[in-house]
PDB file of C-alpha atoms in Angstrom:
ATOM      1  CA  MET A 231      -6.254  19.473 -12.457  1.00 52.00           C
ATOM      2  CA  SER A 232      -9.495  21.026 -10.400  1.00 53.00           C
ATOM      3  CA  MET A 233     -11.876  19.064  -7.891  1.00 51.00           C
ATOM      4  CA  LYS A 234     -14.272  17.771  -9.925  1.00 54.00           C
ATOM      5  CA  LYS A 235     -11.902  15.962 -12.612  1.00 50.00           C
ATOM      6  CA  THR A 236     -10.077  14.084  -9.114  1.00 48.00           C
ATOM      7  CA  LEU A 237     -13.569  13.268  -7.821  1.00 49.00           C
ATOM      8  CA  ALA A 238     -14.180  12.353 -11.462  1.00 47.00           C
ATOM      9  CA  ALA A 239     -11.140  10.374 -11.542  1.00 47.00           C
ATOM     10  CA  LEU A 240      -7.266  10.907  -6.089  1.00 41.00           C
ATOM     11  CA  THR A 241       4.219  15.316   5.730  1.00 24.00           C
ATOM     12  CA  VAL A 242       5.825  14.351   8.494  1.00 23.00           C
ATOM     13  CA  THR A 243       9.405  12.958   7.636  1.00 22.00           C
ATOM     14  CA  LEU A 244      10.813   9.736  10.281  1.00 24.00           C
ATOM     15  CA  CYS A 245      14.760  10.669  11.283  1.00 24.00           C
ATOM     16  CA  VAL A 246      14.593   6.850   9.164  1.00 29.00           C
ATOM     17  CA  PRO A 247      16.280   6.395   6.307  1.00 31.00           C
ATOM     18  CA  ILE A 248      13.824   5.056   3.155  1.00 30.00           C
ATOM     19  CA  SER A 249      13.928   1.755   0.978  1.00 35.00           C
ATOM     20  CA  ALA A 250      12.568   2.435  -2.264  1.00 37.00           C
ATOM     21  CA  LEU A 251      12.056  -1.555  -3.472  1.00 39.00           C
ATOM     22  CA  ALA A 252      10.264  -2.150  -6.793  1.00 42.00           C
ATOM     23  CA  SER A 253      10.571  -5.581  -6.903  1.00 44.00           C
ATOM     24  CA  ASP A 254       8.288  -6.466  -4.651  1.00 73.00           C
ATOM     25  CA  GLY A 255       6.079  -3.486  -4.396  1.00 82.00           C
ATOM     26  CA  ALA A 256       3.545  -5.117  -6.737  1.00 82.00           C
ATOM     27  CA  ASP A 257       3.131  -8.251  -5.126  1.00 83.00           C
ATOM     28  CA  ARG A 258       2.661  -6.573  -1.338  1.00 86.00           C
ATOM     29  CA  LEU A 259       0.341  -4.437  -2.094  1.00 85.00           C
ATOM     30  CA  ALA A 260      -2.083  -6.962  -3.595  1.00 82.00           C
ATOM     31  CA  ALA A 261      -1.306  -8.867  -0.380  1.00 84.00           C
ATOM     32  CA  ILE A 262      -2.540  -5.936   1.379  1.00 85.00           C
ATOM     33  CA  LEU A 263      -5.552  -5.193  -0.847  1.00 82.00           C
ATOM     34  CA  GLU A 264      -6.778  -8.612  -1.397  1.00 82.00           C
ATOM     35  CA  PRO A 265      -8.277  -9.591   1.734  1.00 86.00           C
ATOM     36  CA  LEU A 266      -9.795  -5.810   1.709  1.00 84.00           C
ATOM     37  CA  GLU A 267     -13.852  -5.471   1.229  1.00 88.00           C
ATOM     38  CA  THR A 268     -15.414  -2.688   2.738  1.00 90.00           C
ATOM     39  CA  TYR A 269     -13.443   0.237   3.504  1.00 90.00           C
ATOM     40  CA  ALA A 270     -15.602   3.462   5.289  1.00 93.00           C
ATOM     41  CA  ALA A 271     -12.980   6.154   6.645  1.00 94.00           C
ATOM     42  CA  ASP A 272     -14.128  10.323   6.693  1.00 95.00           C
ATOM     43  CA  PHE A 273     -11.044  12.234   4.219  1.00 93.00           C
ATOM     44  CA  GLU A 274      -9.596  15.705   3.397  1.00 92.00           C
ATOM     45  CA  GLN A 275      -8.726  16.343   0.704  1.00 89.00           C
ATOM     46  CA  GLN A 276      -6.209  19.689  -0.595  1.00 89.00           C
ATOM     47  CA  ILE A 277      -4.995  20.297  -4.204  1.00 87.00           C
ATOM     48  CA  LEU A 278      -1.749  22.345  -4.038  1.00 85.00           C
ATOM     49  CA  ASP A 279       0.112  23.453  -7.487  1.00 84.00           C
ATOM     50  CA  GLY A 280       3.677  22.707  -8.581  1.00 79.00           C
ATOM     51  CA  SER A 281       5.063  24.797  -5.129  1.00 79.00           C
ATOM     52  CA  GLY A 282       3.524  23.328  -2.861  1.00 79.00           C
ATOM     53  CA  GLN A 283       1.191  25.979  -2.745  1.00 83.00           C
ATOM     54  CA  ARG A 284      -2.718  25.805  -1.837  1.00 85.00           C
ATOM     55  CA  LEU A 285      -5.111  25.687  -4.353  1.00 84.00           C
ATOM     56  CA  GLN A 286      -8.443  24.038  -2.811  1.00 86.00           C
ATOM     57  CA  GLU A 287      -9.645  21.705   0.275  1.00 89.00           C
ATOM     58  CA  ALA A 288     -12.764  19.610   0.511  1.00 89.00           C
ATOM     59  CA  ARG A 289     -13.617  17.105   3.552  1.00 92.00           C
ATOM     60  CA  GLY A 290     -15.656  14.716   3.473  1.00 93.00           C
ATOM     61  CA  ARG A 291     -16.798  10.626   3.482  1.00 94.00           C
ATOM     62  CA  MET A 292     -16.164   7.685   1.267  1.00 92.00           C
ATOM     63  CA  TRP A 293     -17.535   3.844   1.679  1.00 93.00           C
ATOM     64  CA  LEU A 294     -16.512   1.155  -0.904  1.00 88.00           C
ATOM     65  CA  SER A 295     -17.493  -2.598  -1.066  1.00 88.00           C
ATOM     66  CA  ARG A 296     -14.929  -4.379  -4.344  1.00 82.00           C
ATOM     67  CA  PRO A 297     -15.861  -5.238  -6.479  1.00 79.00           C
ATOM     68  CA  GLY A 298     -16.523  -1.613  -8.296  1.00 80.00           C
ATOM     69  CA  LYS A 299     -18.538  -0.041  -5.499  1.00 88.00           C
ATOM     70  CA  PHE A 300     -17.869   3.019  -4.606  1.00 88.00           C
ATOM     71  CA  ARG A 301     -19.503   6.234  -2.714  1.00 92.00           C
ATOM     72  CA  TRP A 302     -17.301   9.593  -2.597  1.00 91.00           C
ATOM     73  CA  GLU A 303     -19.408  12.169  -0.757  1.00 93.00           C
ATOM     74  CA  VAL A 304     -18.356  15.934  -0.786  1.00 91.00           C
ATOM     75  CA  GLU A 305     -19.450  17.937   2.502  1.00 88.00           C
ATOM     76  CA  ALA A 306     -17.650  21.504   1.708  1.00 71.00           C
ATOM     77  CA  PRO A 307     -17.219  23.632   0.672  1.00 76.00           C
ATOM     78  CA  TYR A 308     -18.571  22.455  -2.284  1.00 82.00           C
ATOM     79  CA  GLU A 309     -21.447  19.384  -2.058  1.00 89.00           C
ATOM     80  CA  GLN A 310     -20.422  16.921  -4.846  1.00 91.00           C
ATOM     81  CA  LEU A 311     -21.313  13.192  -4.959  1.00 93.00           C
ATOM     82  CA  VAL A 312     -19.435  10.077  -6.706  1.00 90.00           C
ATOM     83  CA  VAL A 313     -21.757   7.353  -7.338  1.00 92.00           C
ATOM     84  CA  SER A 314     -20.499   3.365  -8.518  1.00 89.00           C
ATOM     85  CA  GLY A 315     -22.772  -0.063  -7.902  1.00 89.00           C
ATOM     86  CA  GLY A 316     -20.799  -1.638  -9.908  1.00 84.00           C
ATOM     87  CA  GLU A 317     -21.599  -1.079 -13.457  1.00 85.00           C
ATOM     88  CA  GLU A 318     -22.001   2.587 -13.995  1.00 88.00           C
ATOM     89  CA  VAL A 319     -20.938   5.850 -12.540  1.00 88.00           C
ATOM     90  CA  ILE A 320     -23.021   8.720 -11.606  1.00 92.00           C
ATOM     91  CA  LEU A 321     -20.764  12.202 -10.496  1.00 91.00           C
ATOM     92  CA  TYR A 322     -23.698  15.025  -9.653  1.00 95.00           C
ATOM     93  CA  ASP A 323     -23.515  18.241  -8.486  1.00 94.00           C
ATOM     94  CA  PRO A 324     -26.170  19.918  -6.340  1.00 93.00           C
ATOM     95  CA  ASP A 325     -25.104  23.336  -7.108  1.00 92.00           C
ATOM     96  CA  LEU A 326     -24.837  23.148 -11.240  1.00 93.00           C
ATOM     97  CA  GLU A 327     -27.986  20.769 -10.387  1.00 94.00           C
ATOM     98  CA  GLN A 328     -26.171  18.426 -13.945  1.00 95.00           C
ATOM     99  CA  ALA A 329     -24.751  14.792 -12.866  1.00 95.00           C
ATOM    100  CA  THR A 330     -22.429  12.647 -15.166  1.00 92.00           C
ATOM    101  CA  VAL A 331     -23.512   9.096 -16.017  1.00 92.00           C
ATOM    102  CA  GLN A 332     -20.830   7.073 -17.733  1.00 87.00           C
ATOM    103  CA  PRO A 333     -20.103   3.139 -17.475  1.00 85.00           C
ATOM    104  CA  LEU A 334     -17.555   1.426 -14.959  1.00 77.00           C
ATOM    105  CA  ASP A 335     -15.114   0.646 -17.821  1.00 66.00           C
ATOM    106  CA  GLN A 336     -11.800   0.231 -17.273  1.00 51.00           C
ATOM    107  CA  ARG A 337     -10.914   4.255 -18.081  1.00 50.00           C
ATOM    108  CA  VAL A 338     -13.152   5.176 -15.388  1.00 51.00           C
ATOM    109  CA  THR A 339     -11.058   2.604 -12.429  1.00 49.00           C
ATOM    110  CA  HIS A 340      -7.911   4.441 -13.454  1.00 51.00           C
ATOM    111  CA  THR A 341      -9.456   7.268 -11.599  1.00 55.00           C
ATOM    112  CA  PRO A 342      -8.583   7.516  -7.522  1.00 53.00           C
ATOM    113  CA  ALA A 343     -12.207   7.718  -6.247  1.00 52.00           C
ATOM    114  CA  LEU A 344     -13.313   4.110  -8.086  1.00 55.00           C
ATOM    115  CA  LEU A 345      -8.956   3.396  -7.696  1.00 63.00           C
ATOM    116  CA  LEU A 346      -9.616   0.972  -4.646  1.00 69.00           C
ATOM    117  CA  SER A 347     -13.397  -0.872  -5.837  1.00 65.00           C
ATOM    118  CA  GLY A 348     -11.014  -2.424  -7.677  1.00 62.00           C
ATOM    119  CA  SER A 349      -9.170  -6.289  -8.097  1.00 63.00           C
ATOM    120  CA  ALA A 350      -5.560  -5.853  -6.636  1.00 64.00           C
ATOM    121  CA  ASP A 351      -4.787  -8.224  -9.386  1.00 68.00           C
ATOM    122  CA  GLU A 352      -6.336  -5.493 -11.961  1.00 68.00           C
ATOM    123  CA  LEU A 353      -4.461  -2.606  -9.992  1.00 68.00           C
ATOM    124  CA  THR A 354      -0.804  -4.308  -9.731  1.00 68.00           C
ATOM    125  CA  ASP A 355      -1.085  -5.137 -13.588  1.00 73.00           C
ATOM    126  CA  SER A 356      -2.085  -1.502 -14.543  1.00 76.00           C
ATOM    127  CA  TYR A 357       0.665   0.677 -12.903  1.00 81.00           C
ATOM    128  CA  GLU A 358       4.428  -0.026 -12.344  1.00 87.00           C
ATOM    129  CA  VAL A 359       4.548  -0.448  -8.155  1.00 88.00           C
ATOM    130  CA  THR A 360       7.548   0.735  -6.333  1.00 91.00           C
ATOM    131  CA  ARG A 361       7.639   0.453  -2.441  1.00 91.00           C
ATOM    132  CA  GLN A 362       9.142   2.794   0.136  1.00 90.00           C
ATOM    133  CA  GLN A 363       9.325   1.893   3.642  1.00 88.00           C
ATOM    134  CA  GLN A 364       8.814   4.437   6.749  1.00 86.00           C
ATOM    135  CA  GLY A 365       9.523   3.069   9.304  1.00 86.00           C
ATOM    136  CA  ALA A 366       5.630   1.466  10.345  1.00 86.00           C
ATOM    137  CA  SER A 367       4.084   3.413   7.304  1.00 91.00           C
ATOM    138  CA  GLU A 368       4.186   1.790   3.860  1.00 93.00           C
ATOM    139  CA  THR A 369       4.197   3.791   0.702  1.00 93.00           C
ATOM    140  CA  PHE A 370       3.027   2.307  -3.005  1.00 92.00           C
ATOM    141  CA  ILE A 371       4.604   4.552  -5.999  1.00 91.00           C
ATOM    142  CA  LEU A 372       1.439   3.951  -8.940  1.00 87.00           C
ATOM    143  CA  ALA A 373       2.904   4.917 -12.243  1.00 87.00           C
ATOM    144  CA  PRO A 374      -0.294   4.037 -14.790  1.00 82.00           C
ATOM    145  CA  LYS A 375       1.120   1.461 -17.864  1.00 81.00           C
ATOM    146  CA  ASP A 376      -1.991   3.343 -20.355  1.00 76.00           C
ATOM    147  CA  PRO A 377      -0.903   7.087 -20.810  1.00 74.00           C
ATOM    148  CA  ASP A 378      -4.582   7.728 -20.790  1.00 71.00           C
ATOM    149  CA  THR A 379      -5.250   8.171 -17.038  1.00 71.00           C
ATOM    150  CA  LEU A 380      -5.810  11.119 -15.075  1.00 69.00           C
ATOM    151  CA  PHE A 381      -2.319  11.532 -12.790  1.00 78.00           C
ATOM    152  CA  GLU A 382       1.030  10.747 -13.747  1.00 85.00           C
ATOM    153  CA  GLU A 383       2.240   9.228 -10.506  1.00 87.00           C
ATOM    154  CA  LEU A 384       0.168   8.039  -7.585  1.00 87.00           C
ATOM    155  CA  LYS A 385       1.059   7.337  -4.160  1.00 91.00           C
ATOM    156  CA  MET A 386      -0.868   5.243  -1.352  1.00 91.00           C
ATOM    157  CA  THR A 387       0.346   4.698   1.956  1.00 93.00           C
ATOM    158  CA  PHE A 388      -0.472   2.586   4.817  1.00 93.00           C
ATOM    159  CA  ARG A 389      -0.358   2.744   8.141  1.00 90.00           C
ATOM    160  CA  GLY A 390      -0.493  -1.329   9.302  1.00 84.00           C
ATOM    161  CA  GLU A 391      -2.935  -2.490   6.870  1.00 83.00           C
ATOM    162  CA  ALA A 392      -5.078   0.987   6.801  1.00 88.00           C
ATOM    163  CA  LEU A 393      -5.064   3.880   3.707  1.00 89.00           C
ATOM    164  CA  ASP A 394      -3.645   6.977   5.679  1.00 91.00           C
ATOM    165  CA  MET A 395      -3.317   8.750   2.498  1.00 92.00           C
ATOM    166  CA  LEU A 396      -3.260   9.212  -1.276  1.00 90.00           C
ATOM    167  CA  GLN A 397      -1.432  11.930  -3.616  1.00 90.00           C
ATOM    168  CA  MET A 398      -1.610  12.490  -7.414  1.00 87.00           C
ATOM    169  CA  THR A 399       0.562  13.866  -9.586  1.00 88.00           C
ATOM    170  CA  ASP A 400      -0.986  14.898 -13.064  1.00 84.00           C
ATOM    171  CA  SER A 401       1.065  16.196 -16.433  1.00 81.00           C
ATOM    172  CA  THR A 402       1.546  19.591 -14.803  1.00 84.00           C
ATOM    173  CA  GLY A 403       2.646  19.290 -12.029  1.00 85.00           C
ATOM    174  CA  GLN A 404      -0.303  20.305  -9.080  1.00 87.00           C
ATOM    175  CA  ARG A 405      -0.353  17.965  -6.762  1.00 89.00           C
ATOM    176  CA  THR A 406      -3.896  16.073  -4.740  1.00 87.00           C
ATOM    177  CA  ALA A 407      -3.355  14.780  -1.194  1.00 89.00           C
ATOM    178  CA  ILE A 408      -5.558  13.157   0.154  1.00 91.00           C
ATOM    179  CA  GLY A 409      -6.081  12.070   4.195  1.00 94.00           C
ATOM    180  CA  PHE A 410      -8.222   9.360   5.655  1.00 94.00           C
ATOM    181  CA  ASP A 411      -9.752   9.768   8.952  1.00 93.00           C
ATOM    182  CA  ASN A 412     -11.761   7.216  11.496  1.00 93.00           C
ATOM    183  CA  VAL A 413     -11.182   3.803   9.172  1.00 92.00           C
ATOM    184  CA  ARG A 414     -13.604   1.354   9.195  1.00 92.00           C
ATOM    185  CA  MET A 415     -12.413  -2.373   6.892  1.00 91.00           C
ATOM    186  CA  ASN A 416     -14.668  -5.216   6.280  1.00 92.00           C
ATOM    187  CA  GLU A 417     -17.418  -3.812   8.031  1.00 92.00           C
ATOM    188  CA  GLY A 418     -21.013  -4.290   6.856  1.00 90.00           C
ATOM    189  CA  VAL A 419     -21.923  -1.213   4.835  1.00 91.00           C
ATOM    190  CA  ASP A 420     -25.910  -1.062   3.659  1.00 93.00           C
ATOM    191  CA  GLU A 421     -25.919  -1.342   0.178  1.00 93.00           C
ATOM    192  CA  SER A 422     -27.991   1.801  -0.402  1.00 94.00           C
ATOM    193  CA  ARG A 423     -24.830   3.542  -0.389  1.00 94.00           C
ATOM    194  CA  PHE A 424     -23.891   2.811  -3.832  1.00 94.00           C
ATOM    195  CA  ALA A 425     -27.143   3.959  -5.357  1.00 94.00           C
ATOM    196  CA  PHE A 426     -28.854   6.972  -5.802  1.00 94.00           C
ATOM    197  CA  ASP A 427     -31.354   8.321  -7.589  1.00 94.00           C
ATOM    198  CA  ILE A 428     -31.014  11.646 -10.307  1.00 95.00           C
ATOM    199  CA  PRO A 429     -33.657  14.645  -8.994  1.00 95.00           C
ATOM    200  CA  ALA A 430     -35.911  15.696 -10.882  1.00 95.00           C
ATOM    201  CA  GLY A 431     -35.021  18.179 -13.113  1.00 94.00           C
ATOM    202  CA  THR A 432     -31.919  17.375 -13.135  1.00 96.00           C
ATOM    203  CA  ASP A 433     -28.905  17.779 -16.295  1.00 96.00           C
ATOM    204  CA  VAL A 434     -27.706  14.404 -16.509  1.00 96.00           C
ATOM    205  CA  ILE A 435     -24.931  13.880 -19.401  1.00 94.00           C
ATOM    206  CA  ARG A 436     -24.319  10.509 -20.405  1.00 91.00           C
ATOM    207  CA  SER A 437     -21.667   8.971 -21.822  1.00 80.00           C
ATOM    208  CA  THR A 438     -20.734   5.632 -23.557  1.00 69.00           C
ATOM    209  CA  GLN A 439     -17.016   5.678 -23.756  1.00 60.00           C
TER     210      GLN A 439
END
């Protein structure tokens, strides 16, 4: 999976046993996500092949305001921007001078970049959820019920109530790992974060699906 698909669309082993708790996974994940209104963080992203070799890495910042509003900025080494104001999603690539615009529909919300901005009920309805606990960390393993997704498995790791790591695996075994830092939850986010004026001269591709 390429960095662009990941944007359009998303270890330290402790000496304690890990228990998989499938029965309460969805309920526990919903309980963590339901109070979440806004979320902001810095991130570091790595794309690894099936053997664990690093293919790409990037860093940036993200903001979300539920429901449906999201901003994902990649600052280095290749600038890219994903913005959702709640009705459509814009993927802007300044190097290519290209913007892709598509509705914020069910298929688009299956991408990790917008996953957290949806409702907790929709999330747990769309995925089979298994919970693992390891010390102070909780990991939720999400397997999509709909095959029309960009990944086969998504892992969300929380420390306390804060999202610490997203790990996404596609059908080829390629894995995207996104670690979050400087997390701010339920603090005010300027609504202008979720708006973007496409620069003049940009090649705009609009999709209705």
